[in-house]
Amino acid sequence: MTGVDMHAGQLTVSPEMVRALVDAQFPEWRELPVSSVDSRGTVHAIFRIGERFAARFPLEPGEVGAKREELEAEAAAARELLGRTRFRTPEPIALGEPGAGYPLPWSVQTWVPGVAVDGLGESAAFASDLAEFIRGVRTIDTRGRTFSGTGRGGVLRSHDAWMETCFERSEQLLDVALLRRTWQAMRELPRGSTGDVMAHGDLIPGNLLVSGGRLSGVIDIGGLGPADPALDLVAAWHLFGAEPRQVFRAELGCSSLEWERGRAWAFQQAMGLVWYYVESNPSMSSLGRRTLDRILADA
């Protein structure tokens, strides 16, 4: 990190603050050490509590009740995914309340061991593991739920306003004329007849944990929910070179239309990463650039 805040009004969370919150609200953990985690994440500050737990503190300010509902929804999503694949995912443990100078609710979940994926973009075995995880997520019953909200996973063209912001902010960073033409074609891709399936919703490298070169765990699962089946295909361009990308596609049995829509969702996400984090989180900005390069090369 550069020391530049990633978000307007970003909240500060220190180990001393976390220590005070834990001691006051969860006295049974008073003897457990608290340590900060050097995370690539952009949504939460992460702290370990002992060996087993991870505390997550929202970085963006907000209304207390709304944040509590958001954390409760994340916990429900974690419970829904827990044990549904062979890959480890966090188990929700507790919700904390504001205090010690921190103004919002916060959450505690189990710590998932492993390191964030790095350097496995040419691994067909890793591509196969990730395809297996996505197939497992898709077997979860939507229980009649469909996509809702304004995030990725619904209608591509509903993101036009956001994409226009991205193009304007990227004028000094990217070949915006080319990227505008690319989006104009992508936004017209029809949904097809396939209904919503359950999706993780944010399969970027920082949310995928590896051990021994293979996928071992998946984190940041609060976005789990029904969505366009193409949504989790973003990983193909965020992570893989050409050959593992085709392994990934074959194992998921993607149609040409679904594959192109996955490419469009990856494009939408990458465009935001480049300019938004160019100063505050260069590794995320670089991820966006690499993804765009792969998408354009894969045209």
XYZ file of C-alpha atoms in Angstrom:
299
model
C 0.000 0.000 0.000
C 1.074 3.572 -0.646
C -0.382 5.319 2.402
C -3.011 6.946 0.153
C -6.593 6.176 1.196
C -8.506 4.033 -1.270
C -11.906 5.581 -0.489
C -13.263 9.016 0.393
C -13.508 9.309 4.176
C -11.784 5.953 4.652
C -11.887 4.732 8.248
C -8.711 4.113 10.225
C -8.386 0.857 12.158
C -5.369 0.233 14.383
C -4.261 -2.889 16.271
C -4.799 -0.987 19.539
C -8.371 -0.221 18.548
C -9.016 -3.869 17.651
C -7.461 -5.014 20.918
C -9.783 -2.748 22.876
C -12.862 -3.902 20.933
C -12.032 -7.574 21.356
C -11.318 -7.236 25.072
C -14.546 -5.322 25.716
C -16.916 -7.357 23.539
C -15.377 -10.843 23.493
C -13.612 -11.259 26.833
C -13.086 -14.968 26.159
C -10.480 -13.898 23.559
C -8.548 -11.524 25.801
C -5.540 -13.836 25.939
C -5.364 -14.218 22.153
C -2.891 -11.990 20.278
C -4.204 -9.441 17.780
C -2.179 -8.710 14.631
C -2.870 -6.821 11.419
C -2.885 -8.627 8.079
C -1.154 -7.186 5.030
C -4.108 -7.725 2.735
C -4.668 -6.819 -0.909
C -8.300 -6.231 -0.035
C -10.065 -2.968 -0.723
C -13.225 -3.347 1.363
C -12.059 -4.397 4.841
C -9.122 -4.020 7.178
C -8.238 -7.529 8.349
C -6.814 -8.518 11.737
C -6.037 -11.956 13.098
C -7.253 -12.911 16.553
C -5.104 -15.781 17.649
C -4.569 -18.579 15.148
C -8.194 -19.375 14.389
C -10.079 -16.110 13.841
C -10.045 -13.145 11.476
C -11.748 -9.834 12.293
C -12.954 -7.736 9.343
C -13.576 -4.002 9.645
C -15.362 -2.118 6.830
C -13.158 0.674 5.512
C -15.832 2.850 3.928
C -18.020 4.952 6.231
C -21.738 4.346 6.341
C -24.871 4.188 8.449
C -24.653 1.734 11.349
C -27.895 -0.107 10.637
C -27.148 -0.506 6.937
C -23.647 -1.817 7.662
C -25.017 -4.289 10.192
C -27.485 -5.611 7.612
C -24.641 -5.921 5.108
C -22.515 -7.915 7.565
C -25.460 -10.123 8.478
C -26.043 -10.825 4.780
C -22.357 -11.698 4.371
C -22.592 -14.117 7.286
C -25.664 -15.755 5.753
C -23.817 -16.155 2.466
C -20.842 -17.707 4.278
C -23.092 -20.227 5.996
C -24.747 -21.096 2.679
C -21.404 -21.849 1.014
C -19.714 -23.573 3.955
C -18.910 -27.204 3.143
C -20.482 -27.137 -0.319
C -17.141 -27.676 -2.069
C -13.899 -29.354 -1.010
C -12.220 -25.961 -0.820
C -12.122 -24.138 2.504
C -14.239 -21.014 2.972
C -14.734 -18.802 6.046
C -17.212 -19.732 8.762
C -18.992 -16.784 10.405
C -18.344 -16.587 14.152
C -19.636 -13.289 15.546
C -20.615 -9.678 14.867
C -19.005 -6.883 16.851
C -20.457 -3.493 17.685
C -19.036 0.033 17.285
C -16.667 1.207 19.990
C -13.124 2.261 20.889
C -13.226 4.953 18.227
C -14.455 2.663 15.446
C -17.946 3.773 14.328
C -19.373 0.685 12.626
C -20.264 -2.961 13.270
C -17.569 -5.479 12.347
C -17.376 -9.229 11.866
C -15.356 -12.225 13.006
C -14.937 -15.370 10.944
C -12.570 -18.317 10.851
C -9.138 -17.766 9.374
C -8.668 -19.664 6.095
C -5.015 -20.749 5.670
C -3.129 -20.324 2.417
C -1.553 -17.535 0.409
C -3.193 -15.400 -2.262
C -2.643 -16.832 -5.718
C 0.347 -15.414 -7.561
C 2.284 -16.749 -10.527
C -0.112 -19.588 -11.423
C -1.521 -18.006 -14.567
C -0.081 -20.792 -16.724
C -1.211 -23.670 -14.478
C -3.826 -25.921 -16.070
C -4.185 -27.751 -12.730
C -5.088 -24.527 -10.930
C -7.537 -23.644 -13.719
C -9.161 -27.038 -13.247
C -9.425 -26.502 -9.482
C -11.141 -23.157 -9.940
C -13.584 -24.595 -12.463
C -14.431 -27.284 -9.901
C -15.124 -24.626 -7.281
C -17.453 -22.743 -9.635
C -19.329 -25.935 -10.512
C -19.792 -26.588 -6.805
C -21.138 -23.090 -6.184
C -23.566 -23.501 -9.068
C -25.071 -26.611 -7.447
C -26.378 -24.493 -4.546
C -30.127 -24.015 -4.895
C -31.130 -20.433 -5.693
C -34.447 -21.180 -3.912
C -36.213 -19.049 -6.480
C -33.970 -16.042 -5.924
C -32.823 -13.935 -8.854
C -30.195 -11.246 -9.246
C -30.979 -7.967 -7.526
C -29.075 -4.767 -6.889
C -26.777 -2.645 -9.004
C -23.571 -4.676 -8.998
C -22.183 -7.054 -11.598
C -24.283 -10.035 -12.569
C -27.454 -8.616 -14.091
C -27.783 -6.615 -17.306
C -24.564 -5.473 -18.948
C -25.898 -2.222 -20.357
C -27.150 -1.128 -16.935
C -23.494 -0.286 -16.231
C -23.219 2.311 -18.998
C -23.061 5.276 -16.618
C -20.309 3.677 -14.551
C -18.380 2.753 -17.669
C -18.611 6.328 -18.899
C -17.077 7.450 -15.605
C -14.307 4.891 -16.070
C -13.576 6.038 -19.610
C -13.415 9.678 -18.542
C -11.106 8.922 -15.599
C -8.858 6.733 -17.764
C -8.065 9.225 -20.531
C -4.457 9.642 -19.370
C -4.014 5.973 -18.514
C -5.440 3.820 -21.308
C -6.405 3.777 -24.995
C -9.929 4.923 -24.207
C -11.098 5.152 -27.834
C -10.389 1.444 -28.326
C -11.930 0.531 -24.993
C -15.115 2.496 -25.744
C -15.541 0.545 -28.985
C -14.972 -2.697 -27.109
C -17.679 -1.871 -24.561
C -20.150 -0.812 -27.251
C -19.968 -4.322 -28.685
C -20.006 -6.054 -25.309
C -23.032 -4.211 -23.919
C -25.181 -5.593 -26.742
C -24.526 -9.232 -25.844
C -27.887 -10.887 -25.086
C -28.413 -12.845 -21.909
C -29.698 -15.973 -23.602
C -32.187 -18.400 -22.091
C -30.152 -19.561 -19.077
C -31.528 -18.508 -15.704
C -29.547 -17.207 -12.754
C -27.231 -19.556 -10.889
C -25.356 -19.100 -7.636
C -22.057 -17.278 -8.081
C -19.204 -16.137 -5.844
C -19.258 -12.770 -7.589
C -15.650 -11.598 -7.136
C -13.146 -14.210 -8.258
C -10.067 -12.013 -8.385
C -6.614 -13.313 -7.372
C -6.687 -11.829 -3.864
C -9.728 -13.926 -2.977
C -8.198 -17.247 -4.035
C -5.837 -19.060 -1.664
C -3.330 -21.671 -2.713
C -1.181 -24.321 -1.103
C 1.376 -26.348 -3.027
C 0.349 -24.688 -6.269
C -3.295 -25.790 -6.019
C -6.442 -24.002 -4.946
C -6.991 -24.553 -1.227
C -9.511 -21.908 -0.177
C -11.725 -19.062 -1.311
C -12.473 -15.956 0.752
C -14.509 -12.742 0.557
C -17.668 -14.701 -0.117
C -20.154 -12.050 1.013
C -21.231 -11.497 -2.602
C -22.454 -15.082 -3.012
C -25.836 -15.025 -4.676
C -27.848 -15.620 -7.843
C -26.429 -13.992 -10.965
C -25.700 -14.342 -14.651
C -23.904 -17.725 -15.072
C -21.174 -15.823 -16.920
C -20.243 -13.715 -13.887
C -17.685 -16.038 -12.295
C -15.991 -16.487 -15.663
C -14.176 -13.184 -14.959
C -11.458 -15.327 -13.406
C -10.490 -16.555 -16.882
C -9.041 -13.138 -17.750
C -8.056 -11.977 -14.274
C -5.927 -15.079 -13.747
C -5.046 -17.203 -16.737
C -2.909 -17.219 -19.831
C -4.359 -18.511 -23.076
C -3.925 -22.260 -22.595
C -5.166 -22.587 -18.968
C -8.029 -20.267 -19.936
C -9.180 -22.842 -22.461
C -8.890 -25.627 -19.855
C -11.065 -23.528 -17.553
C -13.617 -22.961 -20.315
C -13.750 -26.622 -21.337
C -14.280 -27.841 -17.775
C -17.198 -25.441 -17.343
C -18.685 -26.274 -20.741
C -19.277 -22.633 -21.645
C -21.197 -21.698 -24.764
C -19.724 -18.994 -26.992
C -22.305 -16.475 -25.760
C -21.697 -17.240 -22.079
C -17.939 -16.981 -22.617
C -18.260 -13.592 -24.307
C -20.479 -12.318 -21.503
C -17.889 -13.462 -18.971
C -15.317 -11.500 -20.922
C -17.613 -8.471 -20.752
C -18.019 -8.742 -16.963
C -14.232 -8.999 -16.601
C -13.880 -5.892 -18.774
C -16.382 -3.973 -16.654
C -14.532 -4.840 -13.451
C -11.061 -4.213 -14.856
C -11.941 -0.759 -16.174
C -12.815 0.352 -12.656
C -9.700 -1.135 -11.078
C -7.211 0.727 -13.251
C -8.089 4.347 -12.470
C -9.740 3.976 -9.065
C -6.703 2.359 -7.430
C -3.912 3.846 -9.543
C -2.464 5.742 -6.568
C -3.946 4.058 -3.516
C -3.532 0.365 -4.433
C -1.158 -0.074 -7.402
C -1.392 -3.878 -7.337
C -5.152 -3.684 -7.941
C -4.639 -1.116 -10.688
C -2.055 -3.394 -12.312
C -4.477 -6.308 -12.118
C -6.980 -4.251 -14.081
C -4.391 -3.454 -16.749
C -3.344 -7.111 -17.116
C -6.958 -8.174 -17.408
C -7.671 -5.602 -20.109
C -4.585 -6.729 -22.034
C -5.786 -10.343 -21.933
C -9.308 -9.366 -22.969
C -8.098 -7.355 -25.953
C -5.672 -10.108 -26.988
C -8.519 -12.625 -26.752
C -10.845 -10.620 -29.002
